[in-house]
Short mmCIF file of C-alpha atoms in Angstrom, two decimals:
data_model
loop_
_atom_site.label_atom_id
_atom_site.label_comp_id
_atom_site.label_asym_id
_atom_site.label_seq_id
_atom_site.Cartn_x
_atom_site.Cartn_y
_atom_site.Cartn_z
CA MET A 181 -0.02 0.01 0.03
CA ALA A 182 2.74 2.40 0.84
CA LEU A 183 4.64 1.58 -2.29
CA GLU A 184 1.45 2.38 -4.34
CA VAL A 185 1.15 5.69 -2.62
CA GLY A 186 4.74 6.57 -3.39
CA ARG A 187 4.41 5.70 -7.00
CA ASP A 188 1.27 7.77 -7.20
CA GLU A 189 3.00 10.73 -5.66
CA ALA A 190 6.03 10.29 -8.07
CA SER A 191 3.64 10.12 -11.04
CA PHE A 192 1.72 13.13 -9.83
CA MET A 193 4.98 15.10 -9.46
CA LEU A 194 6.01 14.30 -12.97
CA GLN A 195 2.69 15.27 -14.40
CA ALA A 196 2.69 18.52 -12.33
CA LYS A 197 6.21 19.27 -13.65
CA SER A 198 5.08 19.14 -17.21
CA MET A 199 1.97 21.08 -16.48
CA GLY A 200 -0.34 18.00 -16.74
CA PHE A 201 0.75 17.00 -20.13
CA PRO A 202 3.13 13.98 -20.10
CA ALA A 203 5.97 14.52 -22.54
CA PRO A 204 6.30 12.04 -25.30
CA LYS A 205 9.42 9.97 -25.54
CA SER A 206 10.57 11.62 -28.69
CA SER A 207 10.14 15.17 -27.53
CA LYS A 208 13.88 15.58 -26.93
CA GLY A 209 14.71 14.63 -30.38
CA SER A 210 12.12 16.81 -32.01
CA SER A 211 13.02 19.73 -29.77
CA PHE A 212 16.64 19.32 -30.74
CA MET A 213 15.71 19.24 -34.46
CA ALA A 214 13.48 22.30 -34.12
CA GLN A 215 16.17 24.13 -32.34
CA ILE A 216 18.65 23.37 -35.11
CA VAL A 217 16.12 24.10 -37.99
CA LEU A 218 15.01 27.48 -36.49
CA ARG A 219 18.67 28.61 -35.99
CA VAL A 220 19.57 27.57 -39.62
CA PHE A 221 16.51 29.49 -40.76
CA ALA A 222 17.54 32.52 -38.71
CA ALA A 223 21.01 32.38 -40.13
CA ALA A 224 19.75 31.92 -43.72
CA PHE A 225 17.14 34.73 -43.40
CA SER A 226 19.62 37.06 -42.06
CA LEU A 227 22.24 36.19 -44.67
CA ALA A 228 19.55 36.78 -47.39
CA ALA A 229 18.90 40.24 -45.88
CA ILE A 230 22.58 41.06 -45.88
CA CYS A 231 22.86 39.97 -49.63
CA VAL A 232 19.84 41.95 -50.68
CA MET A 233 20.87 44.98 -48.76
CA THR A 234 24.56 45.12 -49.76
CA THR A 235 23.67 44.68 -53.54
CA SER A 236 21.07 47.46 -53.45
CA SER A 237 21.79 50.62 -55.24
CA GLN A 238 20.14 52.79 -57.73
CA SER A 239 21.45 55.77 -59.97
CA ILE A 240 19.06 58.49 -60.99
CA ILE A 241 19.31 61.82 -62.81
CA LEU A 242 17.77 64.59 -60.83
CA LEU A 243 17.85 68.22 -62.05
CA GLY A 244 20.77 67.27 -64.43
CA PHE A 245 22.85 65.70 -61.70
CA ASN A 246 23.66 61.95 -61.46
CA ILE A 247 22.87 60.74 -57.95
CA ASN A 248 23.81 57.37 -56.64
CA ALA A 249 21.65 56.01 -53.80
CA HIS A 250 22.87 53.13 -51.60
CA TYR A 251 21.79 51.51 -48.47
CA SER A 252 24.79 53.12 -46.69
CA ASP A 253 23.20 56.55 -47.11
CA SER A 254 20.84 55.78 -44.19
CA SER A 255 22.22 55.13 -40.75
CA ALA A 256 19.15 53.01 -39.86
CA MET A 257 19.94 50.69 -42.89
CA ARG A 258 23.53 50.38 -41.83
CA PHE A 259 22.35 49.63 -38.33
CA LEU A 260 20.06 46.85 -39.69
CA LEU A 261 23.05 45.52 -41.75
CA VAL A 262 25.16 45.22 -38.66
CA THR A 263 22.37 43.62 -36.59
CA ASP A 264 21.74 41.13 -39.47
CA THR A 265 25.46 40.30 -39.52
CA ILE A 266 25.46 39.81 -35.73
CA VAL A 267 22.37 37.57 -35.95
CA CYS A 268 23.86 35.55 -38.74
CA GLY A 269 27.07 34.95 -36.90
CA PHE A 270 25.62 34.09 -33.64
CA SER A 271 23.02 31.94 -35.28
CA VAL A 272 25.80 29.79 -36.79
CA LEU A 273 27.67 29.65 -33.49
CA SER A 274 24.53 28.76 -31.64
CA VAL A 275 23.89 25.78 -34.03
CA LEU A 276 27.30 24.48 -33.05
CA PHE A 277 26.60 25.15 -29.33
CA VAL A 278 23.29 23.42 -29.42
CA TYR A 279 24.79 20.47 -31.27
CA CYS A 280 27.51 20.10 -28.68
CA LEU A 281 25.04 20.55 -25.90
CA SER A 282 22.97 17.69 -27.19
CA TRP A 283 26.08 15.39 -26.83
CA SER A 284 27.00 16.65 -23.35
CA GLY A 285 23.56 16.48 -21.81
CA SER A 286 21.04 19.29 -20.85
CA ASP A 287 22.64 20.94 -17.86
CA LEU A 288 20.27 23.70 -16.62
CA LYS A 289 23.07 26.25 -16.47
CA TYR A 290 23.74 25.74 -20.31
CA GLN A 291 20.10 25.83 -21.00
CA PHE A 292 19.69 29.17 -19.22
CA CYS A 293 22.74 30.57 -21.13
CA LEU A 294 21.03 29.52 -24.39
CA PHE A 295 17.86 31.14 -23.23
CA LEU A 296 19.66 34.39 -22.52
CA HIS A 297 21.44 34.29 -25.89
CA ASP A 298 18.16 33.77 -27.74
CA MET A 299 16.56 36.71 -25.87
CA VAL A 300 19.45 39.09 -26.53
CA ILE A 301 19.68 38.15 -30.23
CA MET A 302 15.89 38.49 -30.65
CA GLY A 303 16.03 41.90 -29.07
CA LEU A 304 18.91 42.96 -31.28
CA ALA A 305 17.05 41.67 -34.41
CA VAL A 306 13.89 43.45 -33.50
CA SER A 307 15.62 46.82 -32.77
CA GLY A 308 17.36 46.71 -36.16
CA CYS A 309 14.00 45.92 -37.82
CA ALA A 310 12.22 48.67 -36.00
CA ALA A 311 14.72 51.31 -36.93
CA ALA A 312 14.84 50.38 -40.59
CA THR A 313 11.03 50.13 -40.66
CA ALA A 314 10.66 53.70 -39.24
CA VAL A 315 13.11 55.23 -41.75
CA GLY A 316 11.68 53.11 -44.57
CA TYR A 317 8.15 54.37 -43.78
CA ILE A 318 9.31 57.94 -43.90
CA GLY A 319 11.13 57.18 -47.20
CA ARG A 320 8.13 55.72 -48.78
CA TYR A 321 5.39 58.06 -47.50
CA GLY A 322 7.21 61.09 -46.15
CA GLU A 323 6.12 63.17 -43.16
CA GLU A 324 4.21 66.24 -44.24
CA LYS A 325 4.10 68.02 -40.83
CA MET A 326 7.95 67.83 -40.51
CA GLY A 327 8.51 68.74 -44.16
CA TRP A 328 10.04 65.49 -45.04
CA MET A 329 9.25 64.35 -48.53
CA ALA A 330 8.94 60.74 -49.85
CA VAL A 331 11.97 59.73 -51.78
CA CYS A 332 10.72 56.24 -52.92
CA SER A 333 8.97 57.88 -55.83
CA HIS A 334 12.45 58.69 -57.21
CA VAL A 335 14.40 55.59 -56.11
CA GLY A 336 11.70 52.94 -56.21
CA LYS A 337 14.04 50.06 -57.01
CA LEU A 338 16.22 50.88 -53.95
CA CYS A 339 13.22 51.13 -51.70
CA ASN A 340 11.86 47.75 -52.88
CA GLN A 341 15.22 46.10 -52.21
CA MET A 342 15.28 47.63 -48.79
CA MET A 343 11.70 46.35 -48.06
CA ILE A 344 12.74 42.82 -49.24
CA SER A 345 15.71 42.93 -46.92
CA MET A 346 13.62 44.00 -44.01
CA VAL A 347 11.21 41.23 -44.63
CA PHE A 348 14.14 38.67 -44.39
CA SER A 349 15.30 40.45 -41.24
CA TYR A 350 11.80 40.18 -39.76
CA LEU A 351 11.67 36.44 -40.59
CA ALA A 352 14.99 35.99 -38.74
CA SER A 353 13.61 37.83 -35.67
CA VAL A 354 10.49 35.64 -35.69
CA SER A 355 12.69 32.57 -35.77
CA TYR A 356 14.53 33.92 -32.67
CA PHE A 357 11.15 34.65 -31.07
CA ALA A 358 10.21 31.01 -31.42
CA LEU A 359 13.64 29.95 -30.21
CA SER A 360 13.27 32.15 -27.06
CA VAL A 361 9.86 30.58 -26.35
CA MET A 362 11.35 27.05 -26.78
CA SER A 363 14.40 27.91 -24.73
CA GLY A 364 12.31 29.44 -21.93
CA HIS A 365 10.10 26.48 -21.82
CA LYS A 366 13.17 24.20 -21.51
CA VAL A 367 14.52 26.20 -18.66
CA MET A 368 11.22 26.28 -16.78
CA TYR A 369 9.96 22.75 -17.29
CA GLU A 370 12.96 20.49 -17.76
#
């Protein structure tokens, strides 16, 4: 009788730890694969954003002058390029870290470090996207009250390339949001 009560308590504790949902046996393998795939996606999306941004330029003739427009003319776009580069680099490093972590076991200290890494990189990615979006919005639509005119009517090709680059950057930040949720879940419930 005492043995059955002990088993029931142990079973109850395991279920309480997993919030009432017993984890399937293959959850570690699928969690590992999801971590790797999302990190590879983040690296690929940020690399695509870098490639689109660095190859974007447009030359126009305005009032008889030849004007070359580049992404580097905007500090917000340069900031987005730097954040995308950091996200890409740290995504590749984190793939290696997660792979090594899978072999060494899941120590809570390493899981917490991975959670902090994911949160910091997600914050960095979102800040770069937000800055570029604000400047891109002004470039596309202008701001009448401030007297800033829209420039995308003159350099539409450049603006479209910047928008594509920002979409890739947002996809990388969404990947890191999902990674942050997964890492947070691991730290809290495993």
